[in-house]
Coordinates of C-alpha atoms in Angstrom, one line a residue:
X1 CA -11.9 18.7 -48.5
X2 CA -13.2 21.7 -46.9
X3 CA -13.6 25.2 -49.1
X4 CA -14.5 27.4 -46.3
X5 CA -11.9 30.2 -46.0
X6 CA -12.6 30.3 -41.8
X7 CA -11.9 26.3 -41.9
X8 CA -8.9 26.5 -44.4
X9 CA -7.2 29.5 -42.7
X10 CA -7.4 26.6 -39.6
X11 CA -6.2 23.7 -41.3
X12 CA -3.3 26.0 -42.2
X13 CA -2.0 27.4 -38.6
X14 CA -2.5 23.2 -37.9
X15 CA -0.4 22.2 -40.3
X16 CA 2.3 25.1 -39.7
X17 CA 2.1 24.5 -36.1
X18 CA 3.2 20.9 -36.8
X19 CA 5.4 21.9 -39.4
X20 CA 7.6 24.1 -36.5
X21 CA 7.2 21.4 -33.8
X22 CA 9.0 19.7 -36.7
X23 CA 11.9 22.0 -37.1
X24 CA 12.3 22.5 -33.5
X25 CA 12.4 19.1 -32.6
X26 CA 15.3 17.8 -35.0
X27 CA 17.0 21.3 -34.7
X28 CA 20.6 21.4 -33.8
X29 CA 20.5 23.3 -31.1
X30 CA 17.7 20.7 -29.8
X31 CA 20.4 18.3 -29.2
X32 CA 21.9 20.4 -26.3
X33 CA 18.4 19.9 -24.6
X34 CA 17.7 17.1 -22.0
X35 CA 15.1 14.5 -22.5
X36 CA 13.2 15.5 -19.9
X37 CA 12.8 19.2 -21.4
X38 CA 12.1 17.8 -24.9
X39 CA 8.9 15.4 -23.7
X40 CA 7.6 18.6 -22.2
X41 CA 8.1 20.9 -24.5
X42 CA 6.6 18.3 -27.1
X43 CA 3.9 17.4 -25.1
X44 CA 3.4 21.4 -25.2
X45 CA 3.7 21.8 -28.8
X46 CA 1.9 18.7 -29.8
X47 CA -1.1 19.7 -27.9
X48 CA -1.5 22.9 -29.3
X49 CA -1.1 21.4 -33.2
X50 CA -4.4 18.6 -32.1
X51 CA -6.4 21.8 -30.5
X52 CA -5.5 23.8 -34.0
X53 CA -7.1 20.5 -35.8
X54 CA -9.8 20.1 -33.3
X55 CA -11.0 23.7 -34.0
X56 CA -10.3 23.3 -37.9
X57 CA -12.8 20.0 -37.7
X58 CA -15.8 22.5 -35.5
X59 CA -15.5 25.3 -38.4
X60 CA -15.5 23.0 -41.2
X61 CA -19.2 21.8 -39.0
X62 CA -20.7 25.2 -40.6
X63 CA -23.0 27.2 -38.3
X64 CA -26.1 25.0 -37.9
X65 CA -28.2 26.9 -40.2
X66 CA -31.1 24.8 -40.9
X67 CA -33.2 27.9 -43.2
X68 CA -35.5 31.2 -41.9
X69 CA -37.3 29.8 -38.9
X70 CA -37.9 26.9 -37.0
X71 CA -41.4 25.7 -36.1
X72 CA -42.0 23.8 -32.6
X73 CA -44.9 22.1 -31.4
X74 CA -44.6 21.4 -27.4
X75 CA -45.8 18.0 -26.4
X76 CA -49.3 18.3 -25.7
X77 CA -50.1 21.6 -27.5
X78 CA -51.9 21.9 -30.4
X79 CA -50.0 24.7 -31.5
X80 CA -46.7 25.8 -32.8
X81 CA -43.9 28.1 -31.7
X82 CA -42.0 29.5 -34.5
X83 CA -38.1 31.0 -34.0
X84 CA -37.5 33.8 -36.5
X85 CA -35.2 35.5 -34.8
X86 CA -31.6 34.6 -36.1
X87 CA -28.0 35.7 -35.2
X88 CA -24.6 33.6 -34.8
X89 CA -23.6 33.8 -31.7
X90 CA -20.0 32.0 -29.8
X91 CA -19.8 30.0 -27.0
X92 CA -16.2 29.2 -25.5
X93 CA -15.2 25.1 -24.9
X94 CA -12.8 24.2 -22.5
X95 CA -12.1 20.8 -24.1
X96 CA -9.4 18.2 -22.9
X97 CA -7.2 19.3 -26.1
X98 CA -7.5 23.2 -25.0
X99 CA -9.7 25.8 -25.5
X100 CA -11.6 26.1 -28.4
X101 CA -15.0 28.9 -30.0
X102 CA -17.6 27.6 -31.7
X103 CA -19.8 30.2 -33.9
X104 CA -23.2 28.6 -34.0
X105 CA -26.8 29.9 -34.9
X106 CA -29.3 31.5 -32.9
X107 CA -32.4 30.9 -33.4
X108 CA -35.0 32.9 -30.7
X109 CA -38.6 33.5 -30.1
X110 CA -40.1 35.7 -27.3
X111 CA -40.8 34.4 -24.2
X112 CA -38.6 31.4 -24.8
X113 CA -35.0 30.1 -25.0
X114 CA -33.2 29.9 -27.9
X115 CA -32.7 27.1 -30.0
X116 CA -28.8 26.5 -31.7
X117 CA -29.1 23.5 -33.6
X118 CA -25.2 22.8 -33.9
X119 CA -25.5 22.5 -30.5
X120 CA -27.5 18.9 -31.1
X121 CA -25.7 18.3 -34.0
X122 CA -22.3 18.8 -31.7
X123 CA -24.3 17.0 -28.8
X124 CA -22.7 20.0 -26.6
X125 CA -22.8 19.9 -22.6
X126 CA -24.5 22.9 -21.0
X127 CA -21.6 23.8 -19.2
X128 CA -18.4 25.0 -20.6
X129 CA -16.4 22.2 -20.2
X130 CA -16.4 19.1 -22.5
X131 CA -18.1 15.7 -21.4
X132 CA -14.5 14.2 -21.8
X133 CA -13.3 16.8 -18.8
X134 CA -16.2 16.1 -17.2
X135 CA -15.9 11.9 -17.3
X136 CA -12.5 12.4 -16.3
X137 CA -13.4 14.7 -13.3
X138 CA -15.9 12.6 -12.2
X139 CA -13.8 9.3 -12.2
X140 CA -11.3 11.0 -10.2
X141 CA -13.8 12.3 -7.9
X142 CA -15.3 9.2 -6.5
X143 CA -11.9 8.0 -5.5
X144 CA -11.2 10.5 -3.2
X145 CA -11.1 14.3 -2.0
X146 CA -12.6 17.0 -4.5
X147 CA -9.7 19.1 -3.9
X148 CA -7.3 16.1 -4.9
X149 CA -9.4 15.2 -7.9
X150 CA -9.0 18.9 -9.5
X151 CA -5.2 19.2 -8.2
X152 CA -5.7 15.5 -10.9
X153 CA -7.3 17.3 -13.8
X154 CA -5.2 20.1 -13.5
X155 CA -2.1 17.9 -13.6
X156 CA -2.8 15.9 -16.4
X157 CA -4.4 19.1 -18.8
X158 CA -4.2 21.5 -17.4
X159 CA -7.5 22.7 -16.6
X160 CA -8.0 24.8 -14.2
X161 CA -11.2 24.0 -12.0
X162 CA -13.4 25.6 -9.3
X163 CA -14.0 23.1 -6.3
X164 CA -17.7 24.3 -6.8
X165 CA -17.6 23.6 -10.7
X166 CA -16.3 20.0 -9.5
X167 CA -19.2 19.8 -7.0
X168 CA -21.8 20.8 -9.5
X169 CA -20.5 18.4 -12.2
X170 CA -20.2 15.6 -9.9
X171 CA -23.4 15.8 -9.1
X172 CA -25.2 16.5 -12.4
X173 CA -23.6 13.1 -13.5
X174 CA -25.9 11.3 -10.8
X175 CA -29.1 12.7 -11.7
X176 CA -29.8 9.8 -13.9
X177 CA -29.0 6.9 -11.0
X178 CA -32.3 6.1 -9.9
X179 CA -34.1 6.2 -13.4
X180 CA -30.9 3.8 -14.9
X181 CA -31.5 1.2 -12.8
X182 CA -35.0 1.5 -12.8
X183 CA -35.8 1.1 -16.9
X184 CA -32.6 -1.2 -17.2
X185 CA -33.8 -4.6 -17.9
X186 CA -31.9 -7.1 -17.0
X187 CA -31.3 -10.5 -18.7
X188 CA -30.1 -13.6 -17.2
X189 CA -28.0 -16.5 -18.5
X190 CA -29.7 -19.3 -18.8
X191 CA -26.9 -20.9 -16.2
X192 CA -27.1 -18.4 -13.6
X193 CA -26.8 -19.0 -10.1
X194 CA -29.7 -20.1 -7.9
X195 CA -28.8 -17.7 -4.9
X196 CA -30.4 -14.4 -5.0
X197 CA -28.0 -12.7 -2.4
X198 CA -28.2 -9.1 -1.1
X199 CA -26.1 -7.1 1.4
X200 CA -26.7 -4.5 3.6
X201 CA -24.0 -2.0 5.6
X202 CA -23.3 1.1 7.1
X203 CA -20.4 3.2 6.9
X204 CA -19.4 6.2 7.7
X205 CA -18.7 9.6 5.8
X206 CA -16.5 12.1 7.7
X207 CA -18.2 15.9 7.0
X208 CA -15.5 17.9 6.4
X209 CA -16.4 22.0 7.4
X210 CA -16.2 24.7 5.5
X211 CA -13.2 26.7 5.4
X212 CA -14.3 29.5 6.1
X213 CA -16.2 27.9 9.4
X214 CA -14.0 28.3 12.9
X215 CA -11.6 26.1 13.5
X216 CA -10.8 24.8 17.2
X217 CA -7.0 24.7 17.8
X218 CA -7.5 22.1 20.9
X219 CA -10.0 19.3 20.8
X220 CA -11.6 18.2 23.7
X221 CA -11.0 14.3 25.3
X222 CA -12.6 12.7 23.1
X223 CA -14.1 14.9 20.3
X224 CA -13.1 14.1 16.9
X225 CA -12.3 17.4 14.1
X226 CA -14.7 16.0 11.7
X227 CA -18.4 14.5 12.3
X228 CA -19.4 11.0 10.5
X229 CA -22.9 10.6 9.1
X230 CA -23.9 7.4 8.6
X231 CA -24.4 6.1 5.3
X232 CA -26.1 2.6 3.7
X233 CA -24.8 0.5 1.5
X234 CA -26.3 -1.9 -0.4
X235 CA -25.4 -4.9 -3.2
X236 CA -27.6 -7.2 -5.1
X237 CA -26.4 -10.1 -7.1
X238 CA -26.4 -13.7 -8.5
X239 CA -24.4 -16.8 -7.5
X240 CA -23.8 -20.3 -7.6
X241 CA -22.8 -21.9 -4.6
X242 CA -19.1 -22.3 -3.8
X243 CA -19.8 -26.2 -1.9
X244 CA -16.3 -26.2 0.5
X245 CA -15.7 -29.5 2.9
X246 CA -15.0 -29.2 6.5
X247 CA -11.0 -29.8 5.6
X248 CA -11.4 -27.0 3.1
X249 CA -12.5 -24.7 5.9
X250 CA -10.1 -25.4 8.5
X251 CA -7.6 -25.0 5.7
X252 CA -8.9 -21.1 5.3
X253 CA -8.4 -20.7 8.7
X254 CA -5.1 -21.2 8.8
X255 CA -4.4 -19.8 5.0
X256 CA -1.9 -17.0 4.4
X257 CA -4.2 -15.9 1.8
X258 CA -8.1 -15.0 1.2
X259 CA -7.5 -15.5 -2.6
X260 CA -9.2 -18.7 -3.5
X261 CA -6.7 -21.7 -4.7
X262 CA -5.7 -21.0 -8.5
X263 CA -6.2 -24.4 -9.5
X264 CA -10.2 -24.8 -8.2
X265 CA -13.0 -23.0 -9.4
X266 CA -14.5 -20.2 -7.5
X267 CA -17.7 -19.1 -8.6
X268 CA -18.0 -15.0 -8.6
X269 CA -20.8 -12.5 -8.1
X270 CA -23.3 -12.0 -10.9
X271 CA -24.6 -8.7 -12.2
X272 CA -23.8 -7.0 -9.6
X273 CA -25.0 -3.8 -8.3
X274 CA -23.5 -1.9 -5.5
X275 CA -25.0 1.7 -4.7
X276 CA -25.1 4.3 -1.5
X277 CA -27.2 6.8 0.4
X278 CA -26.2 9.3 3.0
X279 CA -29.6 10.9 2.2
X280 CA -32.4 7.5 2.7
X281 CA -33.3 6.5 6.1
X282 CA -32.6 2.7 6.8
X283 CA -36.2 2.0 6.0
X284 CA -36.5 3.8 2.7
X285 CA -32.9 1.9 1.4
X286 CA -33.5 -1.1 2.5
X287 CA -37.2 -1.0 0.9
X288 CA -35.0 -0.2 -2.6
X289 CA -32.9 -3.4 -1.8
X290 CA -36.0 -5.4 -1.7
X291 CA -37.5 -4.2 -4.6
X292 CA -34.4 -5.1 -6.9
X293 CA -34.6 -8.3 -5.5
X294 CA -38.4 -8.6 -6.2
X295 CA -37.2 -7.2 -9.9
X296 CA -34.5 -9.7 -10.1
X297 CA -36.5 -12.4 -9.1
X298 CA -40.4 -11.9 -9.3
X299 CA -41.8 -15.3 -9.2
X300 CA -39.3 -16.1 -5.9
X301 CA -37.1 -19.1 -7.7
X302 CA -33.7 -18.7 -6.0
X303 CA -33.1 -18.8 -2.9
X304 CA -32.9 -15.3 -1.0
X305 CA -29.8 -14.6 1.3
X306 CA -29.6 -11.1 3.0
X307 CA -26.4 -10.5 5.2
X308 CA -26.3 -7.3 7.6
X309 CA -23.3 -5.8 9.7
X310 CA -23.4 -6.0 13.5
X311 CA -25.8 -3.1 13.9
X312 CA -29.0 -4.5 15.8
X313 CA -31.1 -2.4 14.5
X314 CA -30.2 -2.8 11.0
X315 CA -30.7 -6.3 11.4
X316 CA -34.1 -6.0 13.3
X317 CA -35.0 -3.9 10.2
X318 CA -34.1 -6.6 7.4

């Protein structure tokens, strides 16, 4: 059990905070409430007791003091920088729980930035919101709009976000792509399938303008409000072969369905990867496609299938 006053004085406004969601909640004059207004105002309470305990569990962390100075030795240097500088310093957390502060130790050196080891300890994000905001942001992102995704987040906890915070966040969680796929290794089942199969596409990405850019009230025949630029798509995977009989494909023809028959055995996709460019030229992505195939399948076992779209010149390309 914590003896710190700072994390006591916590665990107390936590517990009293419960104790009056308590009281309020089997309070007479609760009964005259509808449901409806109890869940919320539960929801409200409730949230603001697990923030209390949230902020009890930082304090009782301590500071990060790790003694006088710290010594540093930079890769490749044969000397050491040493922080002697010290002072606690707060930083503010938007977490998905609320808002919480978190008094941490400074440690600086001139000429450098400052080290807070509670930071590590904490394994804090460089922004001010939490990585659980941030995973949640970015999973609503990529299923549609910005603007929708924050109207999301906002919804659900009420955090309030910047479309330019979203766009930032969004895309620090992609800086790590390329280099995942690249060191993953990737280890096949003994029974995988003997078709190496890749897939090439483009699509188009409407560019939506800036607000503040001008806006035509009449479009000419033919002229569309928002551009497309053309992105390519790509998939890589494993398969065994799904053998079908002419009868069988006559029969999908005519089927109501493109669901495969519950009662045969379809054989799916294998380790699949899927990823996008609007930035690569055809050339460049379609040299990445290859090269997870050469990764996937070095010494040229399986048999290689690429299927392309319509477009001539992506074909011509492949």
């Amino acid at each position: 059990m914590a003896t710190n006053p700072t994390v006591l004085e916590r665990i107390g406004s936590a517990r009293n905070a419960f104790a009056n969601l308590e009281h309020w909640l089997y309070a007479p004059t609760s009964d005259t409430h509808k449901l409806h207004t109890i869940e919320v105002e539960q929801e409200r309470r409730g949230g603001e007791v697990l923030r209390l305990m949230l902020q009890a569990h930082i304090d009782s962390r301590g500071d990060g003091c790790v003694g006088q100075a710290i010594a540093v030795r930079p890769q490749g240097s044969s000397g050491e920088i040493v922080y002697r500088h010290k002072r606690l310093r707060s930083r503010r957390l938007v977490t998905v729980l609320g808002a919480v502060s978190i008094t941490r130790m400074e440690y600086s050196s001139p000429g450098q930035n400052s080290l807070y080891p509670l930071d590590a300890v904490l394994g804090l994000p460089a922004r001010s919101y939490s990585y659980a905001i941030q995973r949640r942001l970015v999973k609503a992102a990529v299923k549609g709009p910005f603007d929708e995704a924050i109207e999301e987040i906002a919804e659900a906890i009420g955090v309030s976000l910047s479309k330019r915070t979203a766009e930032q966040i969004v895309a620090d969680a992609s800086v790590d792509f390329e280099n995942f796929y690249q060191e993953r290794s990737l280890r096949f089942a003994p029974d995988s399938g003997p078709l190496l199969i890749a897939s090439v596409d483009g699509k188009g990405v409407p560019m939506v303008k800036s607000a503040s850019g001008e806006r035509k009230v009449r479009l000419a025949r033919g002229e569309k409000r928002n551009k497309k630029r053309m992105s390519t798509v790509g998939a890589v995977f494993t398969q065994k072969p799904n053998i079908r009989t002419p009868e069988a494909v006559v029969e999908s023809l005519f089927a109501e369905s493109l669901k495969p028959h519950p009662t045969k055995h379809y054989h799916r996709p294998e380790q699949k990867r899927v990823w996008a460019s609007l930035l690569l030229s055809k050339d460049a992505f379609i040299a990445q496609v290859q090269a997870e195939m050469r990764r996937r399948d070095p010494q040229h076992q399986k048999s290689w299938i690429v299927v392309t779209d319509g477009e001539r010149a992506l074909q011509r390309k492949v």
